[in-house]
XYZ file of C-alpha atoms in Angstrom:
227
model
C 54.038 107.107 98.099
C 52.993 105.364 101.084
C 55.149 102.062 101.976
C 53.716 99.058 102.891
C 54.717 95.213 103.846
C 58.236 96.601 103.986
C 60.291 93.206 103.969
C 64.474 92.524 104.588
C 65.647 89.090 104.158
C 68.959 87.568 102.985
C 68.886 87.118 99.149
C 69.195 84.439 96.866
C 71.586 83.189 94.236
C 68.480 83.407 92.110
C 67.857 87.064 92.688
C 71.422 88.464 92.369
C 70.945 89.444 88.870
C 68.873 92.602 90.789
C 71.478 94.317 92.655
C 74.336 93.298 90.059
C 71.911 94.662 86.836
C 71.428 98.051 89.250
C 75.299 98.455 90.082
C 75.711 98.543 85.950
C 72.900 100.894 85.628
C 74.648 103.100 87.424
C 78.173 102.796 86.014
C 80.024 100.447 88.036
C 80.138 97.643 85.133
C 80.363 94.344 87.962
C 82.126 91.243 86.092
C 79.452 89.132 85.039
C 79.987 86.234 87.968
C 80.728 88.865 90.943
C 77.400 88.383 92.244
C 78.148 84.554 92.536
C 81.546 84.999 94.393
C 80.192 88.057 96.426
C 77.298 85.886 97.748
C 79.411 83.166 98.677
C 81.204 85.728 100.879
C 78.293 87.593 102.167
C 76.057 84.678 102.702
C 73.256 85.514 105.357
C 74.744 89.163 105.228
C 73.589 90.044 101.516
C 70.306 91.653 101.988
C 67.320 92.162 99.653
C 64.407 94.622 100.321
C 60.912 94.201 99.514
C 58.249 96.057 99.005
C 54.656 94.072 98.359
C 56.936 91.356 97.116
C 59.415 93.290 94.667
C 62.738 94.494 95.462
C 63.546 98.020 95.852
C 67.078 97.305 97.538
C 70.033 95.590 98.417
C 72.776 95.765 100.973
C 76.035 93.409 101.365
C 78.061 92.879 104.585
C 80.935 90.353 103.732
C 82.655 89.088 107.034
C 86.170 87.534 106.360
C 88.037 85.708 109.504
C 85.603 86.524 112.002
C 87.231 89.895 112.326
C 87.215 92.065 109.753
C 83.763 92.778 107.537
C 83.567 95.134 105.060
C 79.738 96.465 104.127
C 78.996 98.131 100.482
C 76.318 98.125 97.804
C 73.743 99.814 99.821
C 71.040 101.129 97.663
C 66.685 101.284 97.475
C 65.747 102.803 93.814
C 64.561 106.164 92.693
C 61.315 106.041 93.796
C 61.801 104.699 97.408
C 64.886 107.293 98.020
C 64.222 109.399 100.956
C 61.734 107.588 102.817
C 63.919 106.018 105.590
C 63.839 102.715 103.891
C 67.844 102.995 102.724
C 69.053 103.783 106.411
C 66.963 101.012 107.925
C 68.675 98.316 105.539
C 72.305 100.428 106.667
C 71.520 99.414 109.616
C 70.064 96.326 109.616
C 73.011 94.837 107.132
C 75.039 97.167 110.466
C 74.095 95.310 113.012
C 74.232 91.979 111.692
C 78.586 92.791 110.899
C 78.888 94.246 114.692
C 77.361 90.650 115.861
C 79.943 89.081 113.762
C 83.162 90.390 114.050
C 82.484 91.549 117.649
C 85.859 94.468 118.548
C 86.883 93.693 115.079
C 87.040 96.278 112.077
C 83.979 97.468 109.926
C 85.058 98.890 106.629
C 82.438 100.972 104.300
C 83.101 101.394 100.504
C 81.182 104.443 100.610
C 80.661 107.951 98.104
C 82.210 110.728 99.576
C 79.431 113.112 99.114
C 77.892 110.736 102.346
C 80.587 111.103 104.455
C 78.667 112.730 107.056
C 76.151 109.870 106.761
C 78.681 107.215 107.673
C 80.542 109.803 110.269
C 77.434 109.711 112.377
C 77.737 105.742 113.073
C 81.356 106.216 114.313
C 83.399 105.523 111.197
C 86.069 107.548 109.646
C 87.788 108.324 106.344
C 90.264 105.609 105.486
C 91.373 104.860 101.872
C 90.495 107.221 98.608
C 89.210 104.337 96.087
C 89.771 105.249 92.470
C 88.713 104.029 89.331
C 90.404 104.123 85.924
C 89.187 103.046 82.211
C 91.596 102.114 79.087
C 94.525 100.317 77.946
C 96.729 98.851 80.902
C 99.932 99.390 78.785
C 100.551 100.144 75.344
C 103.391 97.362 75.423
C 102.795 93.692 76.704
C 104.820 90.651 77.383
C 104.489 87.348 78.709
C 106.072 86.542 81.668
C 107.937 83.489 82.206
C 108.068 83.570 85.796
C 104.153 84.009 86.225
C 102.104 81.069 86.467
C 98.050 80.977 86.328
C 96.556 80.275 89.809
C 96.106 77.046 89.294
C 99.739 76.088 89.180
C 101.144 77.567 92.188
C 100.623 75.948 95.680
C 97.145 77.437 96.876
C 98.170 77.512 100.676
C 100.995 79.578 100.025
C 98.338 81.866 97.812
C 96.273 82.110 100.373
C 98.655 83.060 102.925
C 100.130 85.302 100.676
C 96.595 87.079 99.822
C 95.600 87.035 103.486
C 98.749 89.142 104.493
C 97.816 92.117 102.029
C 94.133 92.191 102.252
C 94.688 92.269 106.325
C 92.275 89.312 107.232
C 92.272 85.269 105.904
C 89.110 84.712 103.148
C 89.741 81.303 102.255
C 86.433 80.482 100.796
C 85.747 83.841 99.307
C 89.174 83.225 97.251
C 88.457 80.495 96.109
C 85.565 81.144 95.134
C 86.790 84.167 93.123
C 89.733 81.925 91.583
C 86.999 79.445 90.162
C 84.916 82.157 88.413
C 84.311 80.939 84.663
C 86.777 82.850 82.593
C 88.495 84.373 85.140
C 92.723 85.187 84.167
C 95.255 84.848 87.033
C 99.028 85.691 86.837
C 101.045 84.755 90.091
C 104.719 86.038 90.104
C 107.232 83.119 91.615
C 110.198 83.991 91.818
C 113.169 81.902 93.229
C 110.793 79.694 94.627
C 108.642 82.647 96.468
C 105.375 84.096 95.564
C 106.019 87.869 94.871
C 102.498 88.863 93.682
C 99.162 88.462 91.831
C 96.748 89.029 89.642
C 93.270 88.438 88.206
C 91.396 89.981 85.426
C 87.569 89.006 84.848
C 85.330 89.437 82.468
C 82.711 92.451 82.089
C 79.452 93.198 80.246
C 82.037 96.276 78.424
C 85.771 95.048 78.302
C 87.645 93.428 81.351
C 88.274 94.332 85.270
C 91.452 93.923 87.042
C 91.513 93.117 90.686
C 93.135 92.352 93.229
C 96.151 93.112 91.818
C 98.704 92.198 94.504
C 102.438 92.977 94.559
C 105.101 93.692 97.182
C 106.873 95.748 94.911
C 105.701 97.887 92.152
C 108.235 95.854 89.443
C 106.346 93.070 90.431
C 102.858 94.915 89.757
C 103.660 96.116 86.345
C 105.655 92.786 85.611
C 101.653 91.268 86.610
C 100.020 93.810 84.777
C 101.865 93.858 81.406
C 101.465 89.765 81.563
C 97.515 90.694 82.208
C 97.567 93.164 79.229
């Protein structure tokens, strides 16, 4: 197939559906508004690719504080696999988080069977990401020390959240707390925020995350409120 009028631009609220109906194709199973939030977060750095005016592609680069970016969702379909156009929107959607976060860090939620594709632009193995299906816990309980999002004091939230994810994302959080449907559980305890949660809604079942906790009896205490 010979490529012509090869086009990347920054996508559109409109056009999310695309890359969010390919990432369930493939078995990832997005929550049905994470195209929304992820935008927000992205902005200029979510990129489409077009070829003769249809999209083949997608790539995100989410910058958070002006120092940290992390770049995922890189993909062109089948039939435009192997041509070069993939790499050129890696690098493109590369480029644009170098500019951005200047001597910050550039994280890549990557498959492992590329690892010597990402090697060869300087990065490194970090973190092991796994993914789990089925019942959180057999046994749930309410907790009545965990408040929904709403009710706890959203500076100390986003302090909180900023500390464990390693960079501030104001915007992007709240963003993700005012997804339609979306469950929070924040553990306060004695006054202090010791974790939390959010569950969202999915085209099959529910998806956790972040799930925050500085202790793992405050994660399960979060997660069995969740279940």
């Amino acid at each position: 197939m010979k490529i012509r009028e090869l086009e990347i631009r920054p996508i559109s609220l409109g056009e999310m559906m695309f890359p969010m109906e390919v990432a369930y194709r493939e078995g990832q199973n997005p929550g049905l508004y994470d195209g929304v939030t992820f935008l927000q977060a992205a902005k200029e750095g979510y990129l489409l690719a077009e070829v003769e005016g249809k999209p083949i592609g997608a790539a995100a680069g989410a910058v958070y504080g002006g120092r940290l970016a992390y770049l995922g969702g890189v993909f062109t379909l089948p039939p435009f696999r192997h041509k070069g156009l993939g790499r050129k929107l890696w690098e493109i959607c590369l480029s644009a988080a170098e500019k951005a976060v200047g001597d910050g860090v550039i994280g890549v939620n990557g498959l492992p069977e590329k690892e010597d594709f990402y090697t060869g632009y300087d990065f490194w193995p970090s973190h092991m990401v796994l993914c789990y299906k089925g019942r959180i816990f057999e046994e749930s309980c309410l907790g009545f020390d965990i408040y929904p999002a709403s009710e706890v004091d959203p500076i100390a939230l986003e302090v909180y959240d900023g500390q464990v994810f390693g960079a501030p994302r104001q915007e992007f959080l709240r963003c993700w707390l005012e997804q339609p449907g979306l469950e929070t559980a924040c553990l306060v305890e004695k006054g202090l925020l010791k974790g939390y949660g959010c569950m969202r809604r999915c085209r099959e079942g529910w998806r956790l995350g972040p799930v925050f906790a500085r202790e793992p009896r405050a994660a399960e205490k979060i997660l069995k409120h969740l279940a």
